[in-house]
mmCIF file of C-alpha atoms in Angstrom:
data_model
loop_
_atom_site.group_PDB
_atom_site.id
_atom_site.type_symbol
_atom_site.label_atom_id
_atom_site.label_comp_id
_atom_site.label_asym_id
_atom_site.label_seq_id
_atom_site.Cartn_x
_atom_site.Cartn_y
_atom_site.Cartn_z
ATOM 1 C CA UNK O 168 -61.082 -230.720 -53.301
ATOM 2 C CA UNK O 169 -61.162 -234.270 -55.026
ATOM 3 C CA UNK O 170 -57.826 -235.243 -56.025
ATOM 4 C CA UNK O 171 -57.228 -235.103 -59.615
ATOM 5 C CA UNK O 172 -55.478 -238.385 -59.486
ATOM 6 C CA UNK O 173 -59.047 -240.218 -58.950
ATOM 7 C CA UNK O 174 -60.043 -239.352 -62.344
ATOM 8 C CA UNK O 175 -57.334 -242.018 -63.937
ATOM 9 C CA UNK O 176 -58.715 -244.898 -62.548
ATOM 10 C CA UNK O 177 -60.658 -245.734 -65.136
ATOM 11 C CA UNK O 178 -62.331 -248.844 -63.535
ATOM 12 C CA UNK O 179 -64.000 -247.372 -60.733
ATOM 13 C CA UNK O 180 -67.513 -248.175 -60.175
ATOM 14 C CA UNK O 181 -67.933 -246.104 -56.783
ATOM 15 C CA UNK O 182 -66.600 -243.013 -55.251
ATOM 16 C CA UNK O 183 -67.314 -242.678 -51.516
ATOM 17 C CA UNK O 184 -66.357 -239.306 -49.859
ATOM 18 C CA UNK O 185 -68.885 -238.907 -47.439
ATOM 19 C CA UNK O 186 -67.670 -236.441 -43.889
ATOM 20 C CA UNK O 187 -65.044 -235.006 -46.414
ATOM 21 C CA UNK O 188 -65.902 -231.435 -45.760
ATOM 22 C CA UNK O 189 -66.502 -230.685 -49.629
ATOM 23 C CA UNK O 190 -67.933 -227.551 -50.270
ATOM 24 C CA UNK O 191 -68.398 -227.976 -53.893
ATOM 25 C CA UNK O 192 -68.165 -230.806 -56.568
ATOM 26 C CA UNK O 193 -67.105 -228.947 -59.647
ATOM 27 C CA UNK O 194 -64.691 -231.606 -60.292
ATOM 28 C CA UNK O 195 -67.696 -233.654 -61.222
ATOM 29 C CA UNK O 196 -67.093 -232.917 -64.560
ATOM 30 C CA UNK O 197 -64.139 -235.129 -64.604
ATOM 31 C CA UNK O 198 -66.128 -238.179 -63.700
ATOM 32 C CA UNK O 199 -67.274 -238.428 -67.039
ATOM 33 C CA UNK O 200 -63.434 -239.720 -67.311
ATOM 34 C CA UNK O 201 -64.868 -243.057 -65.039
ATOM 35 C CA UNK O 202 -66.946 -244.633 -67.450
ATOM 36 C CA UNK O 203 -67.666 -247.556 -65.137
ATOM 37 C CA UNK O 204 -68.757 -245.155 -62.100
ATOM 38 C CA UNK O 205 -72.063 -246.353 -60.647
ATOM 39 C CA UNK O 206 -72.319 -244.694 -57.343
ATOM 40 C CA UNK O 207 -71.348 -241.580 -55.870
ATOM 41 C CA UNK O 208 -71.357 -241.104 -52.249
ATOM 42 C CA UNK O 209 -71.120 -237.297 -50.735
ATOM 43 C CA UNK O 210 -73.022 -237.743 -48.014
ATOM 44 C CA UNK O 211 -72.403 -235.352 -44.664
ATOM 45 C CA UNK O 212 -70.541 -232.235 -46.535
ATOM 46 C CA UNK O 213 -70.901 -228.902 -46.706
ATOM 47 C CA UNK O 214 -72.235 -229.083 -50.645
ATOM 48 C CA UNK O 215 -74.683 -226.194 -51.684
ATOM 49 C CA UNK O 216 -75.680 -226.972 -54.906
ATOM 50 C CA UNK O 217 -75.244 -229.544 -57.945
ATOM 51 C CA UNK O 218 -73.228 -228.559 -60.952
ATOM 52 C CA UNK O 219 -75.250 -228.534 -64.108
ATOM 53 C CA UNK O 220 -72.332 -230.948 -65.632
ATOM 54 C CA UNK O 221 -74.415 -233.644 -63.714
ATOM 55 C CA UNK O 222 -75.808 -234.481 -66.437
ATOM 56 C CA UNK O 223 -72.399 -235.963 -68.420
ATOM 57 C CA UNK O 224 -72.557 -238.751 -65.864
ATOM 58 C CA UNK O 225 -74.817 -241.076 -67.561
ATOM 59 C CA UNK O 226 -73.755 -244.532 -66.202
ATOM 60 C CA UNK O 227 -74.422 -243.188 -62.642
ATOM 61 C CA UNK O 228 -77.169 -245.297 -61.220
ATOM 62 C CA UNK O 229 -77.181 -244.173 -57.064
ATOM 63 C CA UNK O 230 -76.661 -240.745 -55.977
ATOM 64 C CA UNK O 231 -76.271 -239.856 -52.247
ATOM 65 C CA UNK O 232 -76.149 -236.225 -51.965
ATOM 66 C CA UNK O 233 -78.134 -236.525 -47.932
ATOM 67 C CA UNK O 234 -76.812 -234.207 -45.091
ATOM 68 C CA UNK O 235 -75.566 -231.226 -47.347
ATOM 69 C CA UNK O 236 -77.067 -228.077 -47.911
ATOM 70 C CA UNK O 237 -78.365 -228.210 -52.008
ATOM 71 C CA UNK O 238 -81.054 -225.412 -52.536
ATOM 72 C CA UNK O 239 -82.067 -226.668 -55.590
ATOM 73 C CA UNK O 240 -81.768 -229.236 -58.304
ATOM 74 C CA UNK O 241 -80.531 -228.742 -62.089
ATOM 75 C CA UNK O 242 -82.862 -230.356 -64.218
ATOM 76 C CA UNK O 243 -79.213 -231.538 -65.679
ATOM 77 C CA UNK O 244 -79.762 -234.454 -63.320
ATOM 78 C CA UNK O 245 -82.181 -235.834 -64.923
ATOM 79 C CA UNK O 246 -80.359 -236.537 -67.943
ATOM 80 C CA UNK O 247 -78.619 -239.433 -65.794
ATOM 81 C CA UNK O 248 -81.145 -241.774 -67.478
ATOM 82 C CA UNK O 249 -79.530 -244.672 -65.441
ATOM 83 C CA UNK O 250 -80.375 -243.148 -62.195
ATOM 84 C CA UNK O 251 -82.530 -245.680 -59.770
ATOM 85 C CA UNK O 252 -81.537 -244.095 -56.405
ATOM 86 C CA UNK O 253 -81.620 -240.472 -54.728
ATOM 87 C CA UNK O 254 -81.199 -239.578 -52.080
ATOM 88 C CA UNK O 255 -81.523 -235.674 -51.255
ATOM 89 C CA UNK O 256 -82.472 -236.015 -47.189
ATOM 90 C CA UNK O 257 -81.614 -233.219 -45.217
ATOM 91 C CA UNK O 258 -80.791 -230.291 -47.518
ATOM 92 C CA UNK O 259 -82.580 -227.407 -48.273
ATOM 93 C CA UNK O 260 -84.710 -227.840 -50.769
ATOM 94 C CA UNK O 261 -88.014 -226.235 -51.235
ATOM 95 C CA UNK O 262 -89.092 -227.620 -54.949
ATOM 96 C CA UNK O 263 -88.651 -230.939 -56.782
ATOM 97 C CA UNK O 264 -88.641 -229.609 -60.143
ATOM 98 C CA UNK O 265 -90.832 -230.813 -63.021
ATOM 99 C CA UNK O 266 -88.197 -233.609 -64.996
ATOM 100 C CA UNK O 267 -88.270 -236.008 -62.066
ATOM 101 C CA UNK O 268 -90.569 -237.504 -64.017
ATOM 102 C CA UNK O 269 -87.983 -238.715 -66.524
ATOM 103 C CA UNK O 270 -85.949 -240.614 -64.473
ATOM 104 C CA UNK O 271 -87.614 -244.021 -65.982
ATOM 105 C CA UNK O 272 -85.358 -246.532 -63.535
ATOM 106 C CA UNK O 273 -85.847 -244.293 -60.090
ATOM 107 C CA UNK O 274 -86.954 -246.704 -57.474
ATOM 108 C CA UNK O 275 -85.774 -244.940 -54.068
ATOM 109 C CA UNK O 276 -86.309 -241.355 -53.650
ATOM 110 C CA UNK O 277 -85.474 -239.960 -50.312
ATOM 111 C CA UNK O 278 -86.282 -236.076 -49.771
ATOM 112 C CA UNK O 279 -86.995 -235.750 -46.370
ATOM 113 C CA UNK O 280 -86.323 -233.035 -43.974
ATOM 114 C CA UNK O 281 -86.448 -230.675 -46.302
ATOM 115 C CA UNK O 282 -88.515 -227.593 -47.100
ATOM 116 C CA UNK O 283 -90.265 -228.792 -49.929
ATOM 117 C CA UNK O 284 -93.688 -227.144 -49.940
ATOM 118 C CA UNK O 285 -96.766 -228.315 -51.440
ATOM 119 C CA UNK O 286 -94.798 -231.626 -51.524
ATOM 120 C CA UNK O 287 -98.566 -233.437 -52.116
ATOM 121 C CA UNK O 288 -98.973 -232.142 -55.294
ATOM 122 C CA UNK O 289 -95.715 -231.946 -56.610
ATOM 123 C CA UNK O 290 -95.855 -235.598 -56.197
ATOM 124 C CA UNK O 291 -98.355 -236.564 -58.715
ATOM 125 C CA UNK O 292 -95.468 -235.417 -61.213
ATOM 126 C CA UNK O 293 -94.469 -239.204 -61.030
ATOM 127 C CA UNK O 294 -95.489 -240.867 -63.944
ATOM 128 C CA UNK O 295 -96.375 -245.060 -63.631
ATOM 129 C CA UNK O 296 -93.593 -246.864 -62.929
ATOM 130 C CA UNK O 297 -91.801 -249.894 -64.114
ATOM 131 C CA UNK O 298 -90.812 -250.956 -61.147
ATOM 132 C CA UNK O 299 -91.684 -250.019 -57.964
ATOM 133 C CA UNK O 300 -90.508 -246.702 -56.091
ATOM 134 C CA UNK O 301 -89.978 -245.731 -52.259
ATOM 135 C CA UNK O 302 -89.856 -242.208 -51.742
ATOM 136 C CA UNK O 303 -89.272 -240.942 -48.154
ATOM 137 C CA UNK O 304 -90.957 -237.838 -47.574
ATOM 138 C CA UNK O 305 -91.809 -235.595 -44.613
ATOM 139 C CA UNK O 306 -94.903 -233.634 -45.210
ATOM 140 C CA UNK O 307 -97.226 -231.751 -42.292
ATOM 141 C CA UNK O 308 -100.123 -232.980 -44.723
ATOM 142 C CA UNK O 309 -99.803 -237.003 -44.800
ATOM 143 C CA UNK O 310 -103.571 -237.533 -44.935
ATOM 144 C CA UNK O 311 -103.998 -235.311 -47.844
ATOM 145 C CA UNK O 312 -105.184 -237.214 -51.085
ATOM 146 C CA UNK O 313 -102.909 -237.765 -53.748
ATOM 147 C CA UNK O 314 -102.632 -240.627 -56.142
ATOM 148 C CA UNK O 315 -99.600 -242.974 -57.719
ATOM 149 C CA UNK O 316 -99.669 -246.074 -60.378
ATOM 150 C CA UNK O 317 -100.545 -249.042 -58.404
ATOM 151 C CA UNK O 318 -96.995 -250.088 -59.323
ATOM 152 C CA UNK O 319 -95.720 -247.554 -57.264
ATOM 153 C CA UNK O 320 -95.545 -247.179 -53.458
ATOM 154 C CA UNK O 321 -95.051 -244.184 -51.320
ATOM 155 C CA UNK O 322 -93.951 -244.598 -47.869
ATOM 156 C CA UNK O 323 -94.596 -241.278 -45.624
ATOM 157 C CA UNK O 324 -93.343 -240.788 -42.390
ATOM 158 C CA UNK O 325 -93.413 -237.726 -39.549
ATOM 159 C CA UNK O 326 -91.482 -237.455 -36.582
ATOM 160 C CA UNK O 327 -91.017 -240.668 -34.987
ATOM 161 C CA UNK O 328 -94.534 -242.564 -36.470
ATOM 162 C CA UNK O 329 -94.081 -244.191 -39.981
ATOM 163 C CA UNK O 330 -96.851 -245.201 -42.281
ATOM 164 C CA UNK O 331 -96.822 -247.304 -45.308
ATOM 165 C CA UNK O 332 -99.443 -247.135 -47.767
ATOM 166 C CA UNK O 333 -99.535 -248.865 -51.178
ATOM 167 C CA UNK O 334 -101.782 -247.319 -53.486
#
């Protein structure tokens, strides 16, 4: 558990507990307590999913959630307007949900090794863009067509060869 004794610092602009062991992050309610938190950093846990309360946390701007096990993601999360980075790598998600979209400032999405399926055309959900956006993805079908704003750019890589393509 996060000790309760975090959520008086009232000045804290990032929260790293990455290899803690957490198993949950319920307390995440109680960020909303932090109004100057920018990034939080759970990387290599044991998390399953992401509260719903998520979405209280709207001066968060970076969000590593990479090396858990989160099935799926509240669409809660995208009420964190502020949000330019996710990363979601190696958990077990199988859907990016529809929402994604809304998350105006996202510039690095990572959501590899995963099981997202049909991850081609889930990724036309992303609307033009600002400014530009990296999203890692691992897909078995990198040479199917699918299209992104010219602002955007979409890197794909498999296994141990990476490709960049700007569209």
């Amino acid at each position: 558990r996060i000790p309760s004794s975090i959520f008086s610092l009232t000045n804290l602009q990032e929260i790293d507990l990455e290899g803690n062991d957490l198993k949950t992050i319920e307390e995440v309610l109680s960020f909303q307590h932090l109004p100057r938190l920018f990034t939080l950093k759970m990387k290599h846990n044991s998390i399953t999913y992401i509260p719903v309360h998520i979405g209280v946390l709207e001066s968060l701007e970076q969000l590593h959630l990479g090396h858990n096990h989160v099935k799926t993601i509240p669409s809660q999360l995208f009420l964190c307007t502020r949000l330019y980075y996710l990363d979601l790598s190696h958990n077990s998600l199988t859907v990016i949900p529809h929402g994604i979209e809304d998350l105006k400032r996202l510039q690095y999405l990572n959501i590899s090794n995963n099981n997202v399926s049909d991850l081609f055309i889930q990724i036309r959900i992303f609307k033009p863009c600002e400014h530009k956006m990296y999203a890692y993805v691992v897909g078995k079908q990198t040479s199917a067509p699918f299209s992104l704003p010219l602002s955007c750019r979409l890197m794909l890589y498999q296994k141990k060869c990476f490709t960049a393509e700007r569209f």
